[in-house]
Coordinates of C-alpha atoms in Angstrom, one line a residue:
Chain A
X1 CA -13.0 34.1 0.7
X2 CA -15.9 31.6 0.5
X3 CA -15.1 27.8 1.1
X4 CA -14.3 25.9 -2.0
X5 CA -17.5 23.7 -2.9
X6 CA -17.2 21.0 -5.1
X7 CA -19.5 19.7 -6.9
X8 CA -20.2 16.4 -4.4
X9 CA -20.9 18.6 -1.6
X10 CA -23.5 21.4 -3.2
X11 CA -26.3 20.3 -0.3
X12 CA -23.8 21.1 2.0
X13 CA -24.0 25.0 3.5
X14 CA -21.0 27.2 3.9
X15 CA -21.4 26.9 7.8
X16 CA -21.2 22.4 7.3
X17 CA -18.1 22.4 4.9
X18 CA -16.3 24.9 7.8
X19 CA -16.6 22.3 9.7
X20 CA -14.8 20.1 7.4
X21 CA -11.4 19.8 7.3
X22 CA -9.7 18.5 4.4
X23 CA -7.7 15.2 3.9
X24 CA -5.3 13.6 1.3
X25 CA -3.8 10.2 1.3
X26 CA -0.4 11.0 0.7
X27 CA 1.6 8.0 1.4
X28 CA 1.2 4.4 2.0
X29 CA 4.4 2.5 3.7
X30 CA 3.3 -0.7 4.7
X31 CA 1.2 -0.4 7.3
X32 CA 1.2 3.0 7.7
X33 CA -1.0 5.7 5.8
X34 CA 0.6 9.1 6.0
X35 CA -2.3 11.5 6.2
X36 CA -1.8 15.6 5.5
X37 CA -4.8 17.8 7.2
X38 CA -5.8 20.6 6.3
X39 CA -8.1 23.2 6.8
X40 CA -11.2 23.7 4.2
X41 CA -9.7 25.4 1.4
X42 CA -11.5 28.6 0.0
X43 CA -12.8 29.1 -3.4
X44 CA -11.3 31.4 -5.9
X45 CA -12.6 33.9 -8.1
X46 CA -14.0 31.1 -10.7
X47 CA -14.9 28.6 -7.7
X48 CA -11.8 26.7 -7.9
X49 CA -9.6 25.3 -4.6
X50 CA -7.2 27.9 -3.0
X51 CA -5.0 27.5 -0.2
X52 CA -3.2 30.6 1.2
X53 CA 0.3 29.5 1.3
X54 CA 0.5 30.2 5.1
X55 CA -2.4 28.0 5.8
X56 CA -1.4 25.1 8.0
X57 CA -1.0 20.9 6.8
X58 CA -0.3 18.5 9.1
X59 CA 1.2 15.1 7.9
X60 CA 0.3 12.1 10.5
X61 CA 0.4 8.7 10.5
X62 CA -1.9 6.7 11.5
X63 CA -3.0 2.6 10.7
X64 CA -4.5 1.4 7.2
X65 CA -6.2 -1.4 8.8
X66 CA -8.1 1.1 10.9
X67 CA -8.4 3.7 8.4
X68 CA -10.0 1.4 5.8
X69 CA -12.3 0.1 8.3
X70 CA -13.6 3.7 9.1
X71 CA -13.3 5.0 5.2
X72 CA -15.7 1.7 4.5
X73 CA -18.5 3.5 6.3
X74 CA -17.6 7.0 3.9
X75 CA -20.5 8.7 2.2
X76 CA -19.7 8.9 -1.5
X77 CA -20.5 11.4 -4.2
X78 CA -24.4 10.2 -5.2
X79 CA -24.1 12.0 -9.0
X80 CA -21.4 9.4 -9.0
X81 CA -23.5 6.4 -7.4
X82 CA -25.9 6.6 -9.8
X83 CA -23.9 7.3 -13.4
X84 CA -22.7 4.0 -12.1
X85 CA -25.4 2.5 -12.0
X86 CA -26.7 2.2 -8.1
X87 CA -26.4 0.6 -5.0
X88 CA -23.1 -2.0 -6.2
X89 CA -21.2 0.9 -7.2
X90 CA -22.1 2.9 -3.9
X91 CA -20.7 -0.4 -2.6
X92 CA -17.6 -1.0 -4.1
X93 CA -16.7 2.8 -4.0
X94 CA -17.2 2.5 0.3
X95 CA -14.9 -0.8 0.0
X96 CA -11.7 0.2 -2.3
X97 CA -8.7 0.1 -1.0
X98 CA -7.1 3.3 0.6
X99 CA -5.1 4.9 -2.3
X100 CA -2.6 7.6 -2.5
X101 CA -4.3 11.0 -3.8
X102 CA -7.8 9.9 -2.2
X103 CA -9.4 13.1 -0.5
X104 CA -12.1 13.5 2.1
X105 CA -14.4 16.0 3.6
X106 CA -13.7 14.9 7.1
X107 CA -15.7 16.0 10.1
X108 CA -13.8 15.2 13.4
X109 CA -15.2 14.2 16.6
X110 CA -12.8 16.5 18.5
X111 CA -10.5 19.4 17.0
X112 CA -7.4 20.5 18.8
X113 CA -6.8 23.8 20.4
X114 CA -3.8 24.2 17.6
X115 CA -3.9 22.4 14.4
X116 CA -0.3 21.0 15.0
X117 CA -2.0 18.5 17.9
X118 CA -3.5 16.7 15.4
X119 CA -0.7 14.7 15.4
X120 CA -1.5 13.5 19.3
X121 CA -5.3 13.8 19.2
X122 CA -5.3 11.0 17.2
X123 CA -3.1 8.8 18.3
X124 CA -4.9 9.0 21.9
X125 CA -8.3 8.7 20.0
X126 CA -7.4 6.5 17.1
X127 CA -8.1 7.8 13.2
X128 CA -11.5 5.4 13.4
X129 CA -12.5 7.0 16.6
X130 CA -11.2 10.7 15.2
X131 CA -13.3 11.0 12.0
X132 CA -16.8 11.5 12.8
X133 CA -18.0 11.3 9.2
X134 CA -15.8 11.2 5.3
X135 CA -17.4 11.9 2.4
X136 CA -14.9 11.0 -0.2
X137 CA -14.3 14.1 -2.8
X138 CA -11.3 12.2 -4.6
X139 CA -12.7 13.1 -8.1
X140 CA -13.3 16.7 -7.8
X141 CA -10.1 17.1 -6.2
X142 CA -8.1 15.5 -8.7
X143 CA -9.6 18.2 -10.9
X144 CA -8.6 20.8 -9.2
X145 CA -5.0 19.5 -8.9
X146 CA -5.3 19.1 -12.6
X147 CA -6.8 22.5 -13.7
X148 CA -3.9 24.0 -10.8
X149 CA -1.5 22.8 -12.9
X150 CA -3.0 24.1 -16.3
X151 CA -3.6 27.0 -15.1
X152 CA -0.3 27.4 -14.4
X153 CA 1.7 26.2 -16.7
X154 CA -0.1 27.5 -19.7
X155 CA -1.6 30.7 -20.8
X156 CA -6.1 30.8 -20.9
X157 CA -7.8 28.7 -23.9
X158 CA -9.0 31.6 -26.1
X159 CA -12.7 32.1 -26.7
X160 CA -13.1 30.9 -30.5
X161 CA -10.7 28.1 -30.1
X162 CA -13.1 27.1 -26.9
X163 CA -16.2 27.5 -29.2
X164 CA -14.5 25.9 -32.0
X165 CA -13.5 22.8 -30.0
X166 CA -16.7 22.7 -28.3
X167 CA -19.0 23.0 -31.3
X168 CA -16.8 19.9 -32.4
X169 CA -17.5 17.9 -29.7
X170 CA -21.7 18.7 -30.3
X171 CA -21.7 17.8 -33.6
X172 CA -19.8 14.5 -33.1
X173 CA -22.8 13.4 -29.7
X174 CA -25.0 14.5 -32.2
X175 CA -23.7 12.3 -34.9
Chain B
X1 CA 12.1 -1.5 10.7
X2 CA 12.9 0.9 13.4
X3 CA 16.8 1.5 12.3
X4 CA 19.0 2.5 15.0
X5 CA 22.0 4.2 13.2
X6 CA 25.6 3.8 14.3
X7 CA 26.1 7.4 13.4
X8 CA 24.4 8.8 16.1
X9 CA 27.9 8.9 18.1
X10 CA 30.2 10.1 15.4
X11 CA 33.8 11.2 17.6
X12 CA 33.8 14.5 18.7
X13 CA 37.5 14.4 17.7
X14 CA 36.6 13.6 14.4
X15 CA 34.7 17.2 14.1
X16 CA 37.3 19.9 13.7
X17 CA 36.3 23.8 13.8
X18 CA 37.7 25.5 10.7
X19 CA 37.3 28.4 8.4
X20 CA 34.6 26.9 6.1
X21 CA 34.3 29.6 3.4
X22 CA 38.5 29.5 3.1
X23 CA 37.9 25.9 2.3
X24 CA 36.2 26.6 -0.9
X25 CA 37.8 27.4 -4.3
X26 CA 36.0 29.1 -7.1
X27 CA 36.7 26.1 -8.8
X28 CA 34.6 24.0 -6.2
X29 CA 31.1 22.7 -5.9
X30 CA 29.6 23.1 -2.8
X31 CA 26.3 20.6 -2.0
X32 CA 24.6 21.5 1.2
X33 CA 21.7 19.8 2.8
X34 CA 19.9 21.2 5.1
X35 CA 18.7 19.7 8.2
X36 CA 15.4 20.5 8.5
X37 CA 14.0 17.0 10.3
X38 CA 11.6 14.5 8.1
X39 CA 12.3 16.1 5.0
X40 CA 14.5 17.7 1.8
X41 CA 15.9 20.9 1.2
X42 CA 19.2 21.3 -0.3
X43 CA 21.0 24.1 -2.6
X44 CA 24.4 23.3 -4.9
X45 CA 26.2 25.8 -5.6
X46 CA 28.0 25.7 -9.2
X47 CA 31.7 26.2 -9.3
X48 CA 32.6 30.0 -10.4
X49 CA 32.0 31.0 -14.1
X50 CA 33.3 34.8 -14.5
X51 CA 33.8 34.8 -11.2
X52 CA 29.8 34.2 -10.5
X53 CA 28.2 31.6 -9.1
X54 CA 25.1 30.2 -9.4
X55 CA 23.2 27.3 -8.0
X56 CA 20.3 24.8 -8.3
X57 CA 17.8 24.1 -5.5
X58 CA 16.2 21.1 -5.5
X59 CA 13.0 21.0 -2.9
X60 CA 12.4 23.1 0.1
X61 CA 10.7 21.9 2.6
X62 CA 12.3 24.7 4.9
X63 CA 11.6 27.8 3.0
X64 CA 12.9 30.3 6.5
X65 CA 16.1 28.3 6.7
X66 CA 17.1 28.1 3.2
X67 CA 16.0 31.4 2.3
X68 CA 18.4 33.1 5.4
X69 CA 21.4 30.5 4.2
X70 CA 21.2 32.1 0.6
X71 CA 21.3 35.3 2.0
X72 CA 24.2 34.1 4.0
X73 CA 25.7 32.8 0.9
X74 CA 25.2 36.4 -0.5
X75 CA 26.5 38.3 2.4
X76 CA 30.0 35.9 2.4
X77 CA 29.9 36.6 -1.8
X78 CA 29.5 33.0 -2.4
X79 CA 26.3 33.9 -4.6
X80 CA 26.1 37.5 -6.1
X81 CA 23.0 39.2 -5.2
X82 CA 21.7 40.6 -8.8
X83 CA 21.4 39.0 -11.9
X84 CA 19.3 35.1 -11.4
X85 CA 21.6 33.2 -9.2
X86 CA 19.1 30.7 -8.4
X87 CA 19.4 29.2 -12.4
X88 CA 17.2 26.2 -11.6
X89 CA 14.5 25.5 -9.0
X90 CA 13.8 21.7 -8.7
X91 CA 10.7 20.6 -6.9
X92 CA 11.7 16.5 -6.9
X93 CA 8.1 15.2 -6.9
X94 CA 5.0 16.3 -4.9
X95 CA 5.3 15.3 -1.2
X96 CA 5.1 18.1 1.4
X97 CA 7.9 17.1 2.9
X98 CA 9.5 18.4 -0.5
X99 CA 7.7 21.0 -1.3
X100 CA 5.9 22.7 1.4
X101 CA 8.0 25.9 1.9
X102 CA 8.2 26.4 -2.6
X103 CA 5.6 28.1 -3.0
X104 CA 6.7 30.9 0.1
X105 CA 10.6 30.9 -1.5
X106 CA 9.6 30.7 -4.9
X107 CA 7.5 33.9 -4.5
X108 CA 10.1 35.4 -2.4
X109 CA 13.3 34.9 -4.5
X110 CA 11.5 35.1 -8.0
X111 CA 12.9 37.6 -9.2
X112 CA 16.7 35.5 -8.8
X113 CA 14.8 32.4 -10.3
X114 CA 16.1 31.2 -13.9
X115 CA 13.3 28.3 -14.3
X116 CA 11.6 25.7 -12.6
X117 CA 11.0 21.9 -12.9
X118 CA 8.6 19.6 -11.6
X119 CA 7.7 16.1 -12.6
X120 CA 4.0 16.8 -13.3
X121 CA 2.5 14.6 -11.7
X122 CA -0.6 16.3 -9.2
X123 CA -1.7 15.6 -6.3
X124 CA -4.7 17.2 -4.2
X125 CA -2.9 18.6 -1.2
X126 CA -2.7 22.1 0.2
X127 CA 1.6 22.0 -0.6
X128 CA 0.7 21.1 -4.1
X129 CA -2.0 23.9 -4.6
X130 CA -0.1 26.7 -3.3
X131 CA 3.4 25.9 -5.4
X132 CA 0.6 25.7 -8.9
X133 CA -0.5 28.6 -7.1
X134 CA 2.6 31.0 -7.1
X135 CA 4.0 29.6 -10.4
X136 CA 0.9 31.1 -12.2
X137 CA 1.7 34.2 -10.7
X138 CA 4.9 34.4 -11.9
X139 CA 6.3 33.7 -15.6
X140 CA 9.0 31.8 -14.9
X141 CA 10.6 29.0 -17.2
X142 CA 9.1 25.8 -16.6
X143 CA 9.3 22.1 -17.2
X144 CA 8.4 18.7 -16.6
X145 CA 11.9 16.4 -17.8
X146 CA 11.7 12.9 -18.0
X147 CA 15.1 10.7 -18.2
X148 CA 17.8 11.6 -20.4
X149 CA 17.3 15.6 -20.1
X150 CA 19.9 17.2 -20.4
X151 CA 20.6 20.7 -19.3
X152 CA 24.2 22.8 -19.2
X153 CA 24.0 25.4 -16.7
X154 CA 27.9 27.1 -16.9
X155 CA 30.3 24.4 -15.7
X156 CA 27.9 21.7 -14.6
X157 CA 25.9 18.8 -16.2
X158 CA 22.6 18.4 -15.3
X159 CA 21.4 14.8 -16.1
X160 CA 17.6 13.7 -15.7
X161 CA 18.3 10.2 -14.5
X162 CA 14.4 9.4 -13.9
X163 CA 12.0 9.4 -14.1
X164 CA 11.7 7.2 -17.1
X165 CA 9.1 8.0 -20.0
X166 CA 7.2 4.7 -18.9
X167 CA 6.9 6.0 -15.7
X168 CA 5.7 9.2 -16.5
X169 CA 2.7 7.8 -19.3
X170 CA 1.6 6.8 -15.9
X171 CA 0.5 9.6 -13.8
X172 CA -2.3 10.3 -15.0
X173 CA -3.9 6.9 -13.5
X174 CA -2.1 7.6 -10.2
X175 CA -0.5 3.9 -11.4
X176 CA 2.5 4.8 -10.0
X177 CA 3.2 6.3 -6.1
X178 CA 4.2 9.6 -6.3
X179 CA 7.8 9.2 -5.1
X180 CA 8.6 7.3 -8.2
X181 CA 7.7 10.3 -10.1
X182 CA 10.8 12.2 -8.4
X183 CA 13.4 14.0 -10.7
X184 CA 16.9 12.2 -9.7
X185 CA 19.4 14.1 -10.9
X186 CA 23.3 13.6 -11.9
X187 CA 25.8 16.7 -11.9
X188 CA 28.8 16.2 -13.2
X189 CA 31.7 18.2 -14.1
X190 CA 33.2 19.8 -15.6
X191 CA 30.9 19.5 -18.2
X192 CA 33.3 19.8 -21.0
X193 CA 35.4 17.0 -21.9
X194 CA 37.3 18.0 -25.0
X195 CA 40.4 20.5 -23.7
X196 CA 42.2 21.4 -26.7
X197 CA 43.0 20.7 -30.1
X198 CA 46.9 18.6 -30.4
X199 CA 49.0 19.5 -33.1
X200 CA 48.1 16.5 -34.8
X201 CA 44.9 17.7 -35.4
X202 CA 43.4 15.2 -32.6
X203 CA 41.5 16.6 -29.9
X204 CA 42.7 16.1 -26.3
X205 CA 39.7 14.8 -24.1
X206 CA 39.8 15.1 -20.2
X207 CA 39.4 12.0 -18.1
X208 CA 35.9 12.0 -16.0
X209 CA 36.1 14.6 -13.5
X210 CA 33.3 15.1 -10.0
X211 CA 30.0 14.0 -10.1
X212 CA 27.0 13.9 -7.7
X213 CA 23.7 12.0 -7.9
X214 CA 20.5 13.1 -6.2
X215 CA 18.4 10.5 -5.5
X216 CA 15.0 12.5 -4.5
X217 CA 12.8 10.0 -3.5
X218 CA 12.8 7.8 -6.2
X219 CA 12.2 3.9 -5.8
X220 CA 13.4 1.0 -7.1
X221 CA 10.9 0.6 -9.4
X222 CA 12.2 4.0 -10.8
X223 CA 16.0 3.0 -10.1
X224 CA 15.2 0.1 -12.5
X225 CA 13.7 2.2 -15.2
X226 CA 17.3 4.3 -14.7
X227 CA 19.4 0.7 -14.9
X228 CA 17.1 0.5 -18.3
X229 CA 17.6 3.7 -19.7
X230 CA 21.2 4.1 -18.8
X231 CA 23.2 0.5 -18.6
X232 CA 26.3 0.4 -16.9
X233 CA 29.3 -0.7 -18.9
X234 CA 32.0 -2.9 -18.2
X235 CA 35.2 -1.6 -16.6
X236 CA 37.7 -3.4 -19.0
X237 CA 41.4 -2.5 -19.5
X238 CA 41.9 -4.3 -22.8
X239 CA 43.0 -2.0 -25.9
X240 CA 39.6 -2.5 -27.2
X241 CA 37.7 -2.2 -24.5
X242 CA 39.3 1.1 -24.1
X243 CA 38.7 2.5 -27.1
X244 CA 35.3 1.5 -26.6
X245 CA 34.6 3.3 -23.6
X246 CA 35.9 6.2 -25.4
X247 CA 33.6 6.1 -28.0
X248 CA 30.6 5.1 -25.6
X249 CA 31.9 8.5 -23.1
X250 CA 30.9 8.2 -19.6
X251 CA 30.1 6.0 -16.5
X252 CA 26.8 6.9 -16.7
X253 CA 26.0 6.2 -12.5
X254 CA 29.2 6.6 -10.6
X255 CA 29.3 9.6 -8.6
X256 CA 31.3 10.8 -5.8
X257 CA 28.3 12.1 -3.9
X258 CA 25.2 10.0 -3.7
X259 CA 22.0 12.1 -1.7
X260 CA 20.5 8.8 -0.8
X261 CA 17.0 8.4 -2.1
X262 CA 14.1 8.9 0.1
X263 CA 15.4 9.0 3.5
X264 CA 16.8 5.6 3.7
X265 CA 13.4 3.8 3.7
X266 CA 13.9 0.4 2.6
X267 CA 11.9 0.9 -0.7
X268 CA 14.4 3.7 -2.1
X269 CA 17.6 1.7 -2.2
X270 CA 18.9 -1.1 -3.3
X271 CA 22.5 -2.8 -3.5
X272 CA 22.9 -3.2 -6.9
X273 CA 22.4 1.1 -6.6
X274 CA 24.9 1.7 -4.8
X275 CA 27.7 -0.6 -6.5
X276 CA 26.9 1.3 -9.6
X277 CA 27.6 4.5 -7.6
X278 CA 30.1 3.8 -5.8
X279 CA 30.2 7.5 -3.8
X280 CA 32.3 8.0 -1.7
X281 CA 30.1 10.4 0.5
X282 CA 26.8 8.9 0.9
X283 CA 24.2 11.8 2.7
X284 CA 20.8 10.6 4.2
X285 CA 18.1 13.5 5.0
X286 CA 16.3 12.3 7.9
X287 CA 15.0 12.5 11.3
X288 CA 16.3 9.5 12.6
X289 CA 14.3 6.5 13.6
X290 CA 11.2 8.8 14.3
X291 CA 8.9 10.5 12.2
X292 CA 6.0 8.5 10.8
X293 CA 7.3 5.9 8.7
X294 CA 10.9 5.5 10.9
X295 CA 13.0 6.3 8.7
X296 CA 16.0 5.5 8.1
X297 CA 15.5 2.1 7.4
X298 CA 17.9 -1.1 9.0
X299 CA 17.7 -2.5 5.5
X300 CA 18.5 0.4 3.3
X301 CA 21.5 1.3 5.9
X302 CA 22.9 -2.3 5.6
X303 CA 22.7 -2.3 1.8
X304 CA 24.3 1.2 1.9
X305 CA 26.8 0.1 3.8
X306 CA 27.4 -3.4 1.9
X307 CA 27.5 -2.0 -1.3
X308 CA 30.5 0.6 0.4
X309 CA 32.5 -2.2 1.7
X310 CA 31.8 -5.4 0.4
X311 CA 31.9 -8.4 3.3
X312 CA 31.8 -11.4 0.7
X313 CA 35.2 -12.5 1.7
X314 CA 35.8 -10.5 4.9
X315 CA 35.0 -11.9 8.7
X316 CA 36.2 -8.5 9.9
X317 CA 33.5 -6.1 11.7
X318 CA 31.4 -3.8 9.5
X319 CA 33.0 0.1 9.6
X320 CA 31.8 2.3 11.5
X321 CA 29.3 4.1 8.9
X322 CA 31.4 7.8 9.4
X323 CA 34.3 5.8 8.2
X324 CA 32.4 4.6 5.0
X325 CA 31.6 8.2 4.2
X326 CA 28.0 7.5 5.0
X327 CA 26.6 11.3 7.2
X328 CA 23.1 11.8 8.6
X329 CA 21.8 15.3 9.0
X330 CA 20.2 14.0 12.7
X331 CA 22.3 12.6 15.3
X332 CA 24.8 13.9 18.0
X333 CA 28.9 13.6 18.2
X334 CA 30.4 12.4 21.6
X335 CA 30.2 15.3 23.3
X336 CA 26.1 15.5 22.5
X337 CA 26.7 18.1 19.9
X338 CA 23.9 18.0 17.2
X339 CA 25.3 16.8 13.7
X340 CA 23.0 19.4 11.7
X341 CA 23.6 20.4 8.2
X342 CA 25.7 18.9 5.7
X343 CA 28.2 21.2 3.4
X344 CA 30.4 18.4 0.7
X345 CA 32.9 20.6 -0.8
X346 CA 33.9 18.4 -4.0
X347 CA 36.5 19.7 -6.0
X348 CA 36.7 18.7 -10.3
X349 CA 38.9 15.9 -9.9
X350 CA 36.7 14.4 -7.1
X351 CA 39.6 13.5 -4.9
X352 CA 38.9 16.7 -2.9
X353 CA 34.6 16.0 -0.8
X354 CA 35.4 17.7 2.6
X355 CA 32.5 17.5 4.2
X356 CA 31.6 20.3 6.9
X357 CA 28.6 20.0 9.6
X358 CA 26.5 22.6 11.2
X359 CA 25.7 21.4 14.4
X360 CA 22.2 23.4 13.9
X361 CA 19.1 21.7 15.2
X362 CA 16.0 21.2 12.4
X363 CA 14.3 24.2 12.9
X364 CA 17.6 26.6 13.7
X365 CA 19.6 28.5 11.0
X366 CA 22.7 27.3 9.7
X367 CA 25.9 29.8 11.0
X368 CA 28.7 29.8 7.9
X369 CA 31.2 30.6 10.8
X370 CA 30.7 27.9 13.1
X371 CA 31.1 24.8 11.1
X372 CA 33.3 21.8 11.9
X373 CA 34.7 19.7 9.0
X374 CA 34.8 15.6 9.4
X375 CA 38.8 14.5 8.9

């Protein structure tokens, strides 16, 4: 299986994002941000995010003061950046605050001999000191987690209605 | 916040070995949670209907542990084997520690599976993906209930208390935290009220029988929606007010078993919660003072216990929290014995909640035959 690449990360090759791992806010309490970490996910057959069920998350906790601090240095999606119209948005993207269901590419400074150490490595390091670099991927995976849930809740769009919808949606830009 | 429960030295005298599966009549509900550390995994199991039972499972975080106690269940004919056993599958709201180990037991036990709910609200992480994941794989019932929902499964009510619809127009912003998207549930029975029809042509109604409420992880902004959505009525014992309450049916929150919401932290309970409850078994799922948020609580634990025994007018020392019917799936008994699972046998009329522990550490199966029960 070939590592999921979303659309933020196409300069990246498949040897950078498996160095990745991936990382979802989860939880905010007070103070604390509960992190889960994961390994990069794969790709399915139509490119979207898969997980093998046996594939290992970690939850830690680690400090929002410190995490915010580190995220505020995050590389963000350019196609983004510059829909939004340049170097304020790039700004105020780097500068929100942490919130639950923000995802990152992170690259770590140190991995652990098993995933489960996590935990330990970085507490002893601290999460600013862990994450070497973020890139902040929070819109594509929100997508995914949206078409996941589509996809399985409810049976495939079929063909003509697709057409039919988007042959709508033409004529109406053209308008 | 760190809490420092008084629970963690129940009596070991209090903890009497017993024949646990005697214990239970066909007629019983039995609500187990699991312990299974800094998270939620619990099973109910219906009172007999033909001499079946069936059950509802709501989250699974320990997909081994639970899976082995259903088949434990099966092997001491507690659950049959064939047929779907499993009528409802309940993943609360998206947080691993709810729903890491669905998408392994789902996949396992699908073929026992009635249907499914989840609150719909996504989130990007791996134990997300992989439930989406194995629900598409399998055509099971699904769906997403809001408050008010309603569904009968033989003997039992199933009440959607939250969350509320205002909540839910919601997630699609992320303008709500996931835990206030949990399903909290009511069960009450038996679900029937109306016994028979008098000669007279009247029908003769039963008086409110057992009821439990699972409090997921919902918060109070949720339990607020649910004080909205289902106001409590005055206990009165005037004529009218009588023939009111009749008319109106139910206390819609009281309950004799209250799964405490979110582990105890301090932003899943509230006093005002637990006078409407009123339980008289209160169960908090939780490591105990570890983990990474410390759960449970101080504050939570001293509203729990306020709203149990009120200390308005009293200058005598708070109960111990065993004696206010208040368990903990962590902690020790005297003799350093771990506490482990829960088991509330709760008969129809509610007067009968025996709870039953485990003594089986987080990541150990639970043994049927080597339970203790708290007298």
């Amino acid at each position: 299986m070939s590592p999921w690449k979303p659309p933020s990360l196409l300069e990246l090759s498949d040897s950078d994002l498996a160095g990745h791992l991936y990382v979802v806010v989860e939880e905010l309490i007070d103070g604390v941000v509960g992190l889960l970490v994961s390994e990069w996910p794969g790709s399915d057959r139509d490119g979207g995010l898969h997980f093998h069920f046996d594939a290992i998350e970690v939850e830690i906790g680690v400090d929002r003061d410190e995490l915010e601090e580190r995220l505020s240095r995050r590389k963000v999606p350019q196609p983004i950046v510059v829909a939004a119209d340049g170097v304020a948005a790039e700004a105020e993207l780097k500068q929100r605050p942490v919130a639950v269901g923000d995802t990152f590419a992170v690259r770590p400074s140190q991995t652990p001999d098993s995933p489960e150490q996590i935990g330990e490595l970085v507490d002893e390091l601290g999460i600013g000191a862990w994450i070497e670099s973020a890139i902040d991927i929070t819109a594509d995976a929100r997508e995914e987690a949206k078409s996941a849930m589509y996809k399985a809740l409810t049976p495939p769009v079929k063909e003509e209605v697709a057409a039919a919808l988007l042959g709508q949606k033409e004529a109406e830009l053209d308008r | 916040m760190t809490a420092v429960p008084r629970t963690t030295d129940v009596p070991a005298d209090r903890l009497v070995g017993g024949d646990f599966l005697a214990g239970i009549d066909e007629n019983d509900l039995v609500h187990f949670v699991l312990n299974v550390g800094d998270g939620d995994t619990q099973i109910v199991l219906l009172p007999a209907e033909d001499g079946r039972r069936r059950a509802i499972v709501v989250d699974v975080c320990a997909a081994e542990k639970l899976d082995h106690l259903v088949v434990a269940l099966q092997k001491a004919k507690l659950l049959p084997a064939d047929g779907q056993p499993l009528a409802l599958i309940v993943a609360t709201h998206p947080h691993a520690d709810h729903i890491s180990g669905m998408a392994r037991f789902i996949t396992k036990n699908a073929k026992s599976i009635g249907e499914v709910w989840e609150p719909g609200y996504f989130i990007p992480t791996k134990s997300y993906f992989t439930m989406m994941d194995a629900l598409a794989k399998l055509d099971l019932d699904h769906t997403q209930p809001s408050s008010g929902t309603v569904r009968f499964i033989d003997q039992v009510k199933v009440t959607v208390l939250a969350p509320g619809v205002s909540l839910k127009n919601r997630y699609d912003s992320y303008g709500i935290d996931p835990n206030n998207s949990s399903i909290a549930l009511k069960l009450d029975f038996p679900a029937r009220r109306y016994y028979a029809r008098n000669e007279d042509g009247s029908v003769e109604k039963l008086p409110d029988g057992a009821s439990l409420v699972l409090g997921a992880d919902a918060q109070t902004l949720s339990w607020a929606q649910v004080f909205v959505d289902f106001p409590q009525l005055a206990e009165e014992k005037t004529a009218v007010a009588e023939a009111l309450n009749k008319a109106r049916g139910v206390n819609h929150l009281k309950a004799n078993v209250f799964k405490v919401p979110h582990h105890a932290s301090k932003h899943g309970l509230n006093l005002e919660l637990v006078e409407e409850i009123k339980p008289a078994v209160s169960l908090v799922s939780s490591v105990g003072g570890g983990g990474s948020y410390n759960f449970p609580h101080r504050v939570s634990l001293e509203a729990l216990r306020e709203g149990l025994e009120q200390t308005t007018k009293k200058e005598k020392p708070r109960s111990e929290d065993f004696e206010l019917g208040i368990h903990f799936t962590f902690g020790k008994d005297t003799a350093n014995k771990d506490l482990g699972s829960i088991a509330v046998v709760l008969g129809p009329t509610g007067r009968k909640h025996d709870v039953w522990r485990f003594g089986d550490g987080s990541s150990k199966d639970i043994d049927l035959t080597s339970a203790r029960k708290f007298g």
